[in-house]
């Protein structure tokens, strides 16, 4: 993995939790639907999201008490699907993340624009 890919991975890792929380905030949903939504909306950055990326984050967010799930029987194979929703804590965290993201974006952009002005 080159230097560039490493940076990209780090950026994506931080953003994924926020993206997952905001998708789940919109409606109660399950893992595979989240994955396809991310692939559909993800542009060139997140279009190649994989189950191996999404499911561990869902697990982590559940463990952190930010999302919860209920088990719904599936008709197909008699298994169960986990339907995720945000907890109160998850809603608060998403708000904080959104606010931080706005400030973060503006701060970083200010430096990048500064750079362009000097050229």
JSON list of C-alpha atoms in Angstrom, two decimals:
[
{"chain": "A", "resi": 1, "resn": "UNK", "atom": "CA", "xyz": [0.00, 0.00, 0.00]},
{"chain": "A", "resi": 2, "resn": "UNK", "atom": "CA", "xyz": [1.49, 3.32, -1.07]},
{"chain": "A", "resi": 3, "resn": "UNK", "atom": "CA", "xyz": [1.62, 6.46, 1.02]},
{"chain": "A", "resi": 4, "resn": "UNK", "atom": "CA", "xyz": [-1.34, 7.93, -0.82]},
{"chain": "A", "resi": 5, "resn": "UNK", "atom": "CA", "xyz": [-3.60, 4.92, -0.22]},
{"chain": "A", "resi": 6, "resn": "UNK", "atom": "CA", "xyz": [-2.72, 5.01, 3.46]},
{"chain": "A", "resi": 7, "resn": "UNK", "atom": "CA", "xyz": [-3.92, 8.61, 3.77]},
{"chain": "A", "resi": 8, "resn": "UNK", "atom": "CA", "xyz": [-7.08, 7.81, 1.83]},
{"chain": "A", "resi": 9, "resn": "UNK", "atom": "CA", "xyz": [-7.84, 4.84, 4.10]},
{"chain": "A", "resi": 10, "resn": "UNK", "atom": "CA", "xyz": [-7.46, 7.01, 7.20]},
{"chain": "A", "resi": 11, "resn": "UNK", "atom": "CA", "xyz": [-9.79, 9.68, 5.85]},
{"chain": "A", "resi": 12, "resn": "UNK", "atom": "CA", "xyz": [-12.40, 7.13, 4.85]},
{"chain": "A", "resi": 13, "resn": "UNK", "atom": "CA", "xyz": [-12.25, 5.34, 8.17]},
{"chain": "A", "resi": 14, "resn": "UNK", "atom": "CA", "xyz": [-13.14, 8.52, 10.04]},
{"chain": "A", "resi": 15, "resn": "UNK", "atom": "CA", "xyz": [-15.94, 9.40, 7.65]},
{"chain": "A", "resi": 16, "resn": "UNK", "atom": "CA", "xyz": [-17.57, 5.95, 7.58]},
{"chain": "A", "resi": 17, "resn": "UNK", "atom": "CA", "xyz": [-18.93, 6.14, 11.13]},
{"chain": "A", "resi": 18, "resn": "UNK", "atom": "CA", "xyz": [-20.53, 9.50, 10.42]},
{"chain": "A", "resi": 19, "resn": "UNK", "atom": "CA", "xyz": [-21.98, 8.28, 7.12]},
{"chain": "A", "resi": 20, "resn": "UNK", "atom": "CA", "xyz": [-23.42, 5.13, 8.71]},
{"chain": "A", "resi": 21, "resn": "UNK", "atom": "CA", "xyz": [-24.98, 7.09, 11.56]},
{"chain": "A", "resi": 22, "resn": "UNK", "atom": "CA", "xyz": [-26.56, 9.59, 9.16]},
{"chain": "A", "resi": 23, "resn": "UNK", "atom": "CA", "xyz": [-27.98, 6.82, 6.94]},
{"chain": "A", "resi": 24, "resn": "UNK", "atom": "CA", "xyz": [-29.45, 5.02, 9.94]},
{"chain": "A", "resi": 25, "resn": "UNK", "atom": "CA", "xyz": [-30.82, 8.34, 11.24]},
{"chain": "A", "resi": 26, "resn": "UNK", "atom": "CA", "xyz": [-32.89, 8.68, 8.05]},
{"chain": "A", "resi": 27, "resn": "UNK", "atom": "CA", "xyz": [-34.71, 5.37, 8.57]},
{"chain": "A", "resi": 28, "resn": "UNK", "atom": "CA", "xyz": [-34.47, 2.04, 10.34]},
{"chain": "A", "resi": 29, "resn": "UNK", "atom": "CA", "xyz": [-32.43, -0.14, 8.03]},
{"chain": "A", "resi": 30, "resn": "UNK", "atom": "CA", "xyz": [-30.28, -3.29, 7.77]},
{"chain": "A", "resi": 31, "resn": "UNK", "atom": "CA", "xyz": [-26.67, -4.01, 6.82]},
{"chain": "A", "resi": 32, "resn": "UNK", "atom": "CA", "xyz": [-27.03, -4.90, 3.17]},
{"chain": "A", "resi": 33, "resn": "UNK", "atom": "CA", "xyz": [-29.34, -1.95, 2.48]},
{"chain": "A", "resi": 34, "resn": "UNK", "atom": "CA", "xyz": [-26.80, 0.37, 4.11]},
{"chain": "A", "resi": 35, "resn": "UNK", "atom": "CA", "xyz": [-24.04, -1.08, 1.96]},
{"chain": "A", "resi": 36, "resn": "UNK", "atom": "CA", "xyz": [-25.97, -0.65, -1.30]},
{"chain": "A", "resi": 37, "resn": "UNK", "atom": "CA", "xyz": [-26.99, 2.89, -0.32]},
{"chain": "A", "resi": 38, "resn": "UNK", "atom": "CA", "xyz": [-23.36, 3.82, 0.30]},
{"chain": "A", "resi": 39, "resn": "UNK", "atom": "CA", "xyz": [-22.31, 2.28, -3.00]},
{"chain": "A", "resi": 40, "resn": "UNK", "atom": "CA", "xyz": [-25.09, 4.12, -4.82]},
{"chain": "A", "resi": 41, "resn": "UNK", "atom": "CA", "xyz": [-24.49, 7.55, -3.28]},
{"chain": "A", "resi": 42, "resn": "UNK", "atom": "CA", "xyz": [-20.79, 7.15, -2.67]},
{"chain": "A", "resi": 43, "resn": "UNK", "atom": "CA", "xyz": [-19.37, 8.68, -5.81]},
{"chain": "A", "resi": 44, "resn": "UNK", "atom": "CA", "xyz": [-15.83, 7.63, -6.58]},
{"chain": "A", "resi": 45, "resn": "UNK", "atom": "CA", "xyz": [-14.81, 7.63, -2.93]},
{"chain": "A", "resi": 46, "resn": "UNK", "atom": "CA", "xyz": [-17.25, 5.18, -1.36]},
{"chain": "A", "resi": 47, "resn": "UNK", "atom": "CA", "xyz": [-18.69, 3.38, -4.40]},
{"chain": "A", "resi": 48, "resn": "UNK", "atom": "CA", "xyz": [-16.56, 0.34, -3.65]},
{"chain": "A", "resi": 49, "resn": "UNK", "atom": "CA", "xyz": [-17.57, -0.04, -0.01]},
{"chain": "A", "resi": 50, "resn": "UNK", "atom": "CA", "xyz": [-17.44, -3.68, 1.07]},
{"chain": "A", "resi": 51, "resn": "UNK", "atom": "CA", "xyz": [-19.30, -5.78, 3.61]},
{"chain": "A", "resi": 52, "resn": "UNK", "atom": "CA", "xyz": [-15.97, -6.35, 5.36]},
{"chain": "A", "resi": 53, "resn": "UNK", "atom": "CA", "xyz": [-15.78, -2.62, 5.99]},
{"chain": "A", "resi": 54, "resn": "UNK", "atom": "CA", "xyz": [-19.41, -1.88, 6.87]},
{"chain": "A", "resi": 55, "resn": "UNK", "atom": "CA", "xyz": [-20.27, -4.73, 9.24]},
{"chain": "A", "resi": 56, "resn": "UNK", "atom": "CA", "xyz": [-17.38, -4.21, 11.72]},
{"chain": "A", "resi": 57, "resn": "UNK", "atom": "CA", "xyz": [-18.37, -0.53, 11.97]},
{"chain": "A", "resi": 58, "resn": "UNK", "atom": "CA", "xyz": [-22.00, -1.45, 12.65]},
{"chain": "A", "resi": 59, "resn": "UNK", "atom": "CA", "xyz": [-20.75, -3.79, 15.35]},
{"chain": "A", "resi": 60, "resn": "UNK", "atom": "CA", "xyz": [-18.55, -1.06, 16.83]},
{"chain": "A", "resi": 61, "resn": "UNK", "atom": "CA", "xyz": [-21.36, 1.53, 16.80]},
{"chain": "A", "resi": 62, "resn": "UNK", "atom": "CA", "xyz": [-23.68, -0.96, 18.50]},
{"chain": "A", "resi": 63, "resn": "UNK", "atom": "CA", "xyz": [-21.09, -1.73, 21.17]},
{"chain": "A", "resi": 64, "resn": "UNK", "atom": "CA", "xyz": [-20.59, 2.00, 21.73]},
{"chain": "A", "resi": 65, "resn": "UNK", "atom": "CA", "xyz": [-24.35, 2.35, 22.33]},
{"chain": "A", "resi": 66, "resn": "UNK", "atom": "CA", "xyz": [-24.86, 4.70, 19.38]},
{"chain": "A", "resi": 67, "resn": "UNK", "atom": "CA", "xyz": [-27.10, 2.34, 17.42]},
{"chain": "A", "resi": 68, "resn": "UNK", "atom": "CA", "xyz": [-29.37, -0.50, 18.41]},
{"chain": "A", "resi": 69, "resn": "UNK", "atom": "CA", "xyz": [-31.06, -3.24, 16.42]},
{"chain": "A", "resi": 70, "resn": "UNK", "atom": "CA", "xyz": [-34.07, -5.47, 16.48]},
{"chain": "A", "resi": 71, "resn": "UNK", "atom": "CA", "xyz": [-34.13, -8.89, 14.87]},
{"chain": "A", "resi": 72, "resn": "UNK", "atom": "CA", "xyz": [-36.70, -9.39, 12.14]},
{"chain": "A", "resi": 73, "resn": "UNK", "atom": "CA", "xyz": [-37.34, -12.87, 10.71]},
{"chain": "A", "resi": 74, "resn": "UNK", "atom": "CA", "xyz": [-36.64, -13.10, 6.98]},
{"chain": "A", "resi": 75, "resn": "UNK", "atom": "CA", "xyz": [-39.09, -14.99, 4.79]},
{"chain": "A", "resi": 76, "resn": "UNK", "atom": "CA", "xyz": [-36.43, -16.35, 2.47]},
{"chain": "A", "resi": 77, "resn": "UNK", "atom": "CA", "xyz": [-34.34, -18.69, 4.60]},
{"chain": "A", "resi": 78, "resn": "UNK", "atom": "CA", "xyz": [-35.84, -18.57, 8.06]},
{"chain": "A", "resi": 79, "resn": "UNK", "atom": "CA", "xyz": [-32.92, -16.46, 9.26]},
{"chain": "A", "resi": 80, "resn": "UNK", "atom": "CA", "xyz": [-33.11, -13.06, 10.90]},
{"chain": "A", "resi": 81, "resn": "UNK", "atom": "CA", "xyz": [-32.13, -9.60, 9.80]},
{"chain": "A", "resi": 82, "resn": "UNK", "atom": "CA", "xyz": [-30.80, -6.91, 12.13]},
{"chain": "A", "resi": 83, "resn": "UNK", "atom": "CA", "xyz": [-32.70, -3.67, 11.65]},
{"chain": "A", "resi": 84, "resn": "UNK", "atom": "CA", "xyz": [-30.64, -0.76, 13.00]},
{"chain": "A", "resi": 85, "resn": "UNK", "atom": "CA", "xyz": [-31.83, 2.51, 14.48]},
{"chain": "A", "resi": 86, "resn": "UNK", "atom": "CA", "xyz": [-30.10, 5.33, 16.35]},
{"chain": "A", "resi": 87, "resn": "UNK", "atom": "CA", "xyz": [-30.17, 5.49, 20.13]},
{"chain": "A", "resi": 88, "resn": "UNK", "atom": "CA", "xyz": [-30.61, 8.85, 21.88]},
{"chain": "A", "resi": 89, "resn": "UNK", "atom": "CA", "xyz": [-26.86, 8.86, 22.39]},
{"chain": "A", "resi": 90, "resn": "UNK", "atom": "CA", "xyz": [-26.36, 8.13, 18.69]},
{"chain": "A", "resi": 91, "resn": "UNK", "atom": "CA", "xyz": [-28.50, 11.12, 17.71]},
{"chain": "A", "resi": 92, "resn": "UNK", "atom": "CA", "xyz": [-26.46, 13.38, 19.99]},
{"chain": "A", "resi": 93, "resn": "UNK", "atom": "CA", "xyz": [-23.20, 12.00, 18.64]},
{"chain": "A", "resi": 94, "resn": "UNK", "atom": "CA", "xyz": [-24.31, 12.51, 15.03]},
{"chain": "A", "resi": 95, "resn": "UNK", "atom": "CA", "xyz": [-25.15, 16.15, 15.77]},
{"chain": "A", "resi": 96, "resn": "UNK", "atom": "CA", "xyz": [-21.72, 16.65, 17.34]},
{"chain": "A", "resi": 97, "resn": "UNK", "atom": "CA", "xyz": [-20.01, 14.91, 14.42]},
{"chain": "A", "resi": 98, "resn": "UNK", "atom": "CA", "xyz": [-21.89, 17.08, 11.90]},
{"chain": "A", "resi": 99, "resn": "UNK", "atom": "CA", "xyz": [-20.94, 20.26, 13.72]},
{"chain": "A", "resi": 100, "resn": "UNK", "atom": "CA", "xyz": [-17.34, 19.14, 14.01]},
{"chain": "A", "resi": 101, "resn": "UNK", "atom": "CA", "xyz": [-17.28, 18.18, 10.33]},
{"chain": "A", "resi": 102, "resn": "UNK", "atom": "CA", "xyz": [-18.46, 21.65, 9.27]},
{"chain": "A", "resi": 103, "resn": "UNK", "atom": "CA", "xyz": [-15.76, 23.35, 11.34]},
{"chain": "A", "resi": 104, "resn": "UNK", "atom": "CA", "xyz": [-13.14, 20.81, 10.25]},
{"chain": "A", "resi": 105, "resn": "UNK", "atom": "CA", "xyz": [-13.97, 21.33, 6.58]},
{"chain": "A", "resi": 106, "resn": "UNK", "atom": "CA", "xyz": [-13.82, 25.11, 6.85]},
{"chain": "A", "resi": 107, "resn": "UNK", "atom": "CA", "xyz": [-10.54, 25.01, 8.77]},
{"chain": "A", "resi": 108, "resn": "UNK", "atom": "CA", "xyz": [-8.83, 22.69, 6.33]},
{"chain": "A", "resi": 109, "resn": "UNK", "atom": "CA", "xyz": [-10.20, 24.59, 3.33]},
{"chain": "A", "resi": 110, "resn": "UNK", "atom": "CA", "xyz": [-8.85, 27.84, 4.77]},
{"chain": "A", "resi": 111, "resn": "UNK", "atom": "CA", "xyz": [-5.34, 26.36, 4.73]},
{"chain": "A", "resi": 112, "resn": "UNK", "atom": "CA", "xyz": [-5.72, 24.96, 1.22]},
{"chain": "A", "resi": 113, "resn": "UNK", "atom": "CA", "xyz": [-7.05, 28.24, -0.14]},
{"chain": "A", "resi": 114, "resn": "UNK", "atom": "CA", "xyz": [-4.20, 30.06, 1.61]},
{"chain": "A", "resi": 115, "resn": "UNK", "atom": "CA", "xyz": [-1.83, 27.81, -0.31]},
{"chain": "A", "resi": 116, "resn": "UNK", "atom": "CA", "xyz": [-3.46, 28.74, -3.64]},
{"chain": "A", "resi": 117, "resn": "UNK", "atom": "CA", "xyz": [-3.20, 32.45, -2.87]},
{"chain": "A", "resi": 118, "resn": "UNK", "atom": "CA", "xyz": [0.56, 32.20, -2.49]},
{"chain": "A", "resi": 119, "resn": "UNK", "atom": "CA", "xyz": [1.20, 30.61, -5.86]}
]
